[in-house]
C-alpha positions as YAML, in Angstrom:
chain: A
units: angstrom
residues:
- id: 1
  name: UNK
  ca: [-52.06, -76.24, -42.06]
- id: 2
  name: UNK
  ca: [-51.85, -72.89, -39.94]
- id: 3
  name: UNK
  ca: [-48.84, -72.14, -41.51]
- id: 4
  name: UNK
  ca: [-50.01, -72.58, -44.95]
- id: 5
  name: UNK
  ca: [-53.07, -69.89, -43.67]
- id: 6
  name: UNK
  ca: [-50.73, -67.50, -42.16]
- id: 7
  name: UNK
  ca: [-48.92, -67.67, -45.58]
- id: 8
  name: UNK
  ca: [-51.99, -66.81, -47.04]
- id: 9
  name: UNK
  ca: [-52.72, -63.96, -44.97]
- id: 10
  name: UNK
  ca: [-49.24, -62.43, -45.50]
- id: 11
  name: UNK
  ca: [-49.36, -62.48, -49.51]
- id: 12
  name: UNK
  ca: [-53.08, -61.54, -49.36]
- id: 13
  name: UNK
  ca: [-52.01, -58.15, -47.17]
- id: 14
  name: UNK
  ca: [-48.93, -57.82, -49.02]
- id: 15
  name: UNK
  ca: [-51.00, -58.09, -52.79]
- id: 16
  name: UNK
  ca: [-53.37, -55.45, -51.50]
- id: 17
  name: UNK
  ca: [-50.27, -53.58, -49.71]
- id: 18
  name: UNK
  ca: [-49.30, -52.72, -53.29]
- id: 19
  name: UNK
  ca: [-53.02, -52.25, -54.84]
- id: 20
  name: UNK
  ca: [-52.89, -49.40, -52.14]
- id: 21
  name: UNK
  ca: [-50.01, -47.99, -52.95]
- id: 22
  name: UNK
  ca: [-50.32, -48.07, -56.87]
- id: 23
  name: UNK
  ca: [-54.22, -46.55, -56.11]
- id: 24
  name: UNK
  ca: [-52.69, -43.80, -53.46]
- id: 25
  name: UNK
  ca: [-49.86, -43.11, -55.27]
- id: 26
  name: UNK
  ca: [-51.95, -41.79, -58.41]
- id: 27
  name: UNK
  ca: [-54.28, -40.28, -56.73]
- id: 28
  name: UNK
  ca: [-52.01, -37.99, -54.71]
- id: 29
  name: UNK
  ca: [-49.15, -37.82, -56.98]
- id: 30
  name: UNK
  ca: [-51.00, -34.48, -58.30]
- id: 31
  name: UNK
  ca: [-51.38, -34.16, -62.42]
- id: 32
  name: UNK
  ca: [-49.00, -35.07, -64.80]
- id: 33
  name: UNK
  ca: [-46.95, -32.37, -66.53]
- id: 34
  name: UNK
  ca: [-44.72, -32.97, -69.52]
- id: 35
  name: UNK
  ca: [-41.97, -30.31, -70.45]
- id: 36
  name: UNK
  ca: [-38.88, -30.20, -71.60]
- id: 37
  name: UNK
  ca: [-37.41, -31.76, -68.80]
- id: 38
  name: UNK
  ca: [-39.78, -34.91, -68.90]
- id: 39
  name: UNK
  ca: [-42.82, -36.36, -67.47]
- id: 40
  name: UNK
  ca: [-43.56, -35.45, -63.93]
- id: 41
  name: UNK
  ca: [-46.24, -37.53, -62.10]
- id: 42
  name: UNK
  ca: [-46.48, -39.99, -65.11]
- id: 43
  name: UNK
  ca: [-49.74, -41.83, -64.66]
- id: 44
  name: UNK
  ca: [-47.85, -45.42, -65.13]
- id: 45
  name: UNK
  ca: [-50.39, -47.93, -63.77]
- id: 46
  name: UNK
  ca: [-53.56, -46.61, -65.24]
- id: 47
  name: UNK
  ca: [-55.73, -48.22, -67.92]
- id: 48
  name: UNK
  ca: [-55.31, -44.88, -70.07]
- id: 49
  name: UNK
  ca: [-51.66, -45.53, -69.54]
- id: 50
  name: UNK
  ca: [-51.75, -49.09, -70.51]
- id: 51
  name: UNK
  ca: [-53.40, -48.15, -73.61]
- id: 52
  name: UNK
  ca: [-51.66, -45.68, -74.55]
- id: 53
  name: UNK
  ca: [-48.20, -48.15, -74.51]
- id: 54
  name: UNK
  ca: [-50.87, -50.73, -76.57]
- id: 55
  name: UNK
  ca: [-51.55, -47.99, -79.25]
- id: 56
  name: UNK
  ca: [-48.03, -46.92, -79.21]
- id: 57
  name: UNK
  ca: [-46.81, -50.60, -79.91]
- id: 58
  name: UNK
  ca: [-44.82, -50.51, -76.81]
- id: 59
  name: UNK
  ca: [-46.51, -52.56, -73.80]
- id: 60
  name: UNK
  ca: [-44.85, -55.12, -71.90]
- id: 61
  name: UNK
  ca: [-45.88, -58.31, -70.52]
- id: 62
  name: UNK
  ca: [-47.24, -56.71, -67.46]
- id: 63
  name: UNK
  ca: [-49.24, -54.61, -69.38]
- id: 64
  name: UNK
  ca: [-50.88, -57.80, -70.62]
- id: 65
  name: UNK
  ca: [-51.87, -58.31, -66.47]
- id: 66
  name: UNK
  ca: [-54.35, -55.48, -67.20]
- id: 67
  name: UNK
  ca: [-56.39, -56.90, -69.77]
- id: 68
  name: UNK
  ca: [-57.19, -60.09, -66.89]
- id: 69
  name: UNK
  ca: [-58.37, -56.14, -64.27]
- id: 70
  name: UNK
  ca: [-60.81, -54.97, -67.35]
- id: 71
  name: UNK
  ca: [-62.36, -58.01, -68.13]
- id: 72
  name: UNK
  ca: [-63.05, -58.27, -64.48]
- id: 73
  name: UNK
  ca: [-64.47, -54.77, -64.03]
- id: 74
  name: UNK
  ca: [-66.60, -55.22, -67.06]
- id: 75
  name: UNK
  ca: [-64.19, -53.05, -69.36]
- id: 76
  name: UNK
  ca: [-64.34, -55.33, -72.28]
- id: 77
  name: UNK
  ca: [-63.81, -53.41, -75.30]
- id: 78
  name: UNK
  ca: [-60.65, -52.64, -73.46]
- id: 79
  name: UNK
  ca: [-60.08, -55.96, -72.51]
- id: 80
  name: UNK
  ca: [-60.03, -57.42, -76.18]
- id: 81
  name: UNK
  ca: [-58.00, -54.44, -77.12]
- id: 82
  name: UNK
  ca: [-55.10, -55.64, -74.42]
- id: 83
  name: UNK
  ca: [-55.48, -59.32, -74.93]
- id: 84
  name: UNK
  ca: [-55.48, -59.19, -78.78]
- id: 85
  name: UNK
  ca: [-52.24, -56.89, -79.06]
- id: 86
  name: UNK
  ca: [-50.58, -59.42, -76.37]
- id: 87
  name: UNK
  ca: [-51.80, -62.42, -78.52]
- id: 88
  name: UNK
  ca: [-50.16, -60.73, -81.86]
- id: 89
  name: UNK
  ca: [-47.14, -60.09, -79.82]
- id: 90
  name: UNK
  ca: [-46.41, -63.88, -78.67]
- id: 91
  name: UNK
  ca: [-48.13, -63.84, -75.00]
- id: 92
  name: UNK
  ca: [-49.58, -67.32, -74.64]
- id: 93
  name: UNK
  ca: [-51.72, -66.62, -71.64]
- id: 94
  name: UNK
  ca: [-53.33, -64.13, -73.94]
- id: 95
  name: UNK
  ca: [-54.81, -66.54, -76.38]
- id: 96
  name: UNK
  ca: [-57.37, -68.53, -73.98]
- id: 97
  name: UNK
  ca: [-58.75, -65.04, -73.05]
- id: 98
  name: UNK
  ca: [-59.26, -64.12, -76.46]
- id: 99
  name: UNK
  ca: [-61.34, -67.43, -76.47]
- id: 100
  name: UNK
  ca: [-63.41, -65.87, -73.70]
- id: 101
  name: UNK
  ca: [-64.20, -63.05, -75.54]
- id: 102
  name: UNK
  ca: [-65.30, -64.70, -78.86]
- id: 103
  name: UNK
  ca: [-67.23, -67.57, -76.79]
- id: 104
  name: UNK
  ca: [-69.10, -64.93, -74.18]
- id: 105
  name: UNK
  ca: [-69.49, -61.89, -77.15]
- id: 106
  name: UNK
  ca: [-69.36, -58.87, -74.85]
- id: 107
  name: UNK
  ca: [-67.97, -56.57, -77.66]
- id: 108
  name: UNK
  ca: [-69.45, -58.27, -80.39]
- id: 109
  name: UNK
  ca: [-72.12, -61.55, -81.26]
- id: 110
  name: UNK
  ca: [-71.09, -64.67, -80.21]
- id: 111
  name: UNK
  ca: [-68.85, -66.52, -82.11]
- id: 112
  name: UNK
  ca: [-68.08, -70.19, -80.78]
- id: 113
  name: UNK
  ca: [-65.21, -70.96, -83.81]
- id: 114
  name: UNK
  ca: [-63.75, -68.55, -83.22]
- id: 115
  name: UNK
  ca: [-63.65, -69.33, -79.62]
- id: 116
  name: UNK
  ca: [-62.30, -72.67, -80.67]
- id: 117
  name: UNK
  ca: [-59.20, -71.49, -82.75]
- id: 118
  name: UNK
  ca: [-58.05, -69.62, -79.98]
- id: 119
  name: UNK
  ca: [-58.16, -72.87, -77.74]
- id: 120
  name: UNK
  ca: [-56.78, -74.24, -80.71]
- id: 121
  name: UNK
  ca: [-53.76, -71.79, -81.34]
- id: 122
  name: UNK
  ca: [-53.63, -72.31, -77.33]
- id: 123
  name: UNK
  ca: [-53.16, -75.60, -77.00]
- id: 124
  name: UNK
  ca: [-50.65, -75.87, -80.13]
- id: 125
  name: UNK
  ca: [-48.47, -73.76, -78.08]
- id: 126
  name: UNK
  ca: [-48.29, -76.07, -75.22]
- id: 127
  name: UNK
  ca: [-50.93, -74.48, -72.99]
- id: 128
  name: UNK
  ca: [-52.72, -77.27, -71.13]
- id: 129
  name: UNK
  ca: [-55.51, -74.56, -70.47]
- id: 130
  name: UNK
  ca: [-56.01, -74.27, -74.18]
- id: 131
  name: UNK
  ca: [-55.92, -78.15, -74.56]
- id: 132
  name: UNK
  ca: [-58.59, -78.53, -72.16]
- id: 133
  name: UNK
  ca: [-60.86, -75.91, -73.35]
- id: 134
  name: UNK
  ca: [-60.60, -77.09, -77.44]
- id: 135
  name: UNK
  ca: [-61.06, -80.68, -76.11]
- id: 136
  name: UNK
  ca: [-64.07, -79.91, -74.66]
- id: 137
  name: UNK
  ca: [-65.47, -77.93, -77.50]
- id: 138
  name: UNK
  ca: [-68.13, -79.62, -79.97]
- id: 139
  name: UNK
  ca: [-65.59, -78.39, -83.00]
- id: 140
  name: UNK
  ca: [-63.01, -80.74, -81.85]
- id: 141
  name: UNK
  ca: [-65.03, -83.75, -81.19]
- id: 142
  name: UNK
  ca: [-65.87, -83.50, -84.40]
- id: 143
  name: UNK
  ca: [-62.21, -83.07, -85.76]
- id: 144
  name: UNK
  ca: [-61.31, -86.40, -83.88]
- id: 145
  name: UNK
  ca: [-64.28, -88.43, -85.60]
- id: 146
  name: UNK
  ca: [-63.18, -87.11, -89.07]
...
């Protein structure tokens, strides 16, 4: 038991080790200059960077890791942006935040079927999350009496 705690601790401090970094490292790195040379100071971990790679068709999966940071800090328009481009691009963990979006409507009205064909897309793709959340929608219970 105290070793699963100290475990803890050490990937808790380690986790915000790099959060400190990644925040220090920006905000001392000075501005970013692009010349002929390059990009100097790129501003890599940013949301304005991750955004830019989603409008430039050229994120990565751990790009996709930011849309889970702006639907936490209330950023949802950018949060549907990030999880709808990962969802088009074949990133499964995507797809039951997408669900979250449609279900809670911060960007946009409520909208519980679609909700549901997330889950449903989801849980087609093996995601047990997805499974669970379309299984417990009112849409499916009625699929399984029809």
């Amino acid at each position: 038991m105290m070793f699963r705690r100290a475990n803890a601790l050490i990937l808790r401090a380690t986790l915000l080790g790099f959060v400190l970094a990644a925040s220090a490292s920006e905000a001392f790195a000075g501005d970013t200059v692009v010349d002929d040379h390059g990009v100097l100071n790129p501003q890599e971990f940013s949301m304005d960077a991750v955004m830019r790679r989603i409008e430039e068709k050229r994120a990565t999966n751990f790009d996709c890791i930011a849309g889970y940071e702006a639907a936490k800090a209330g950023m949802h328009v950018y949060a549907e942006r990030i999880f709808a481009y990962c969802a088009e691009k074949g990133v499964t963990g995507a797809l039951p935040w997408m669900a979250w979006i449609e279900e809670n409507g911060y960007t946009h009205p409520s909208n519980p079927a679609a909700a549901a064909e997330w889950d449903r897309r989801s849980a087609e793709l093996g995601s047990s999350v997805g499974e669970a959340q379309f299984r417990s929608r009112p849409v499916a219970r009625t699929r399984r009496r029809a």
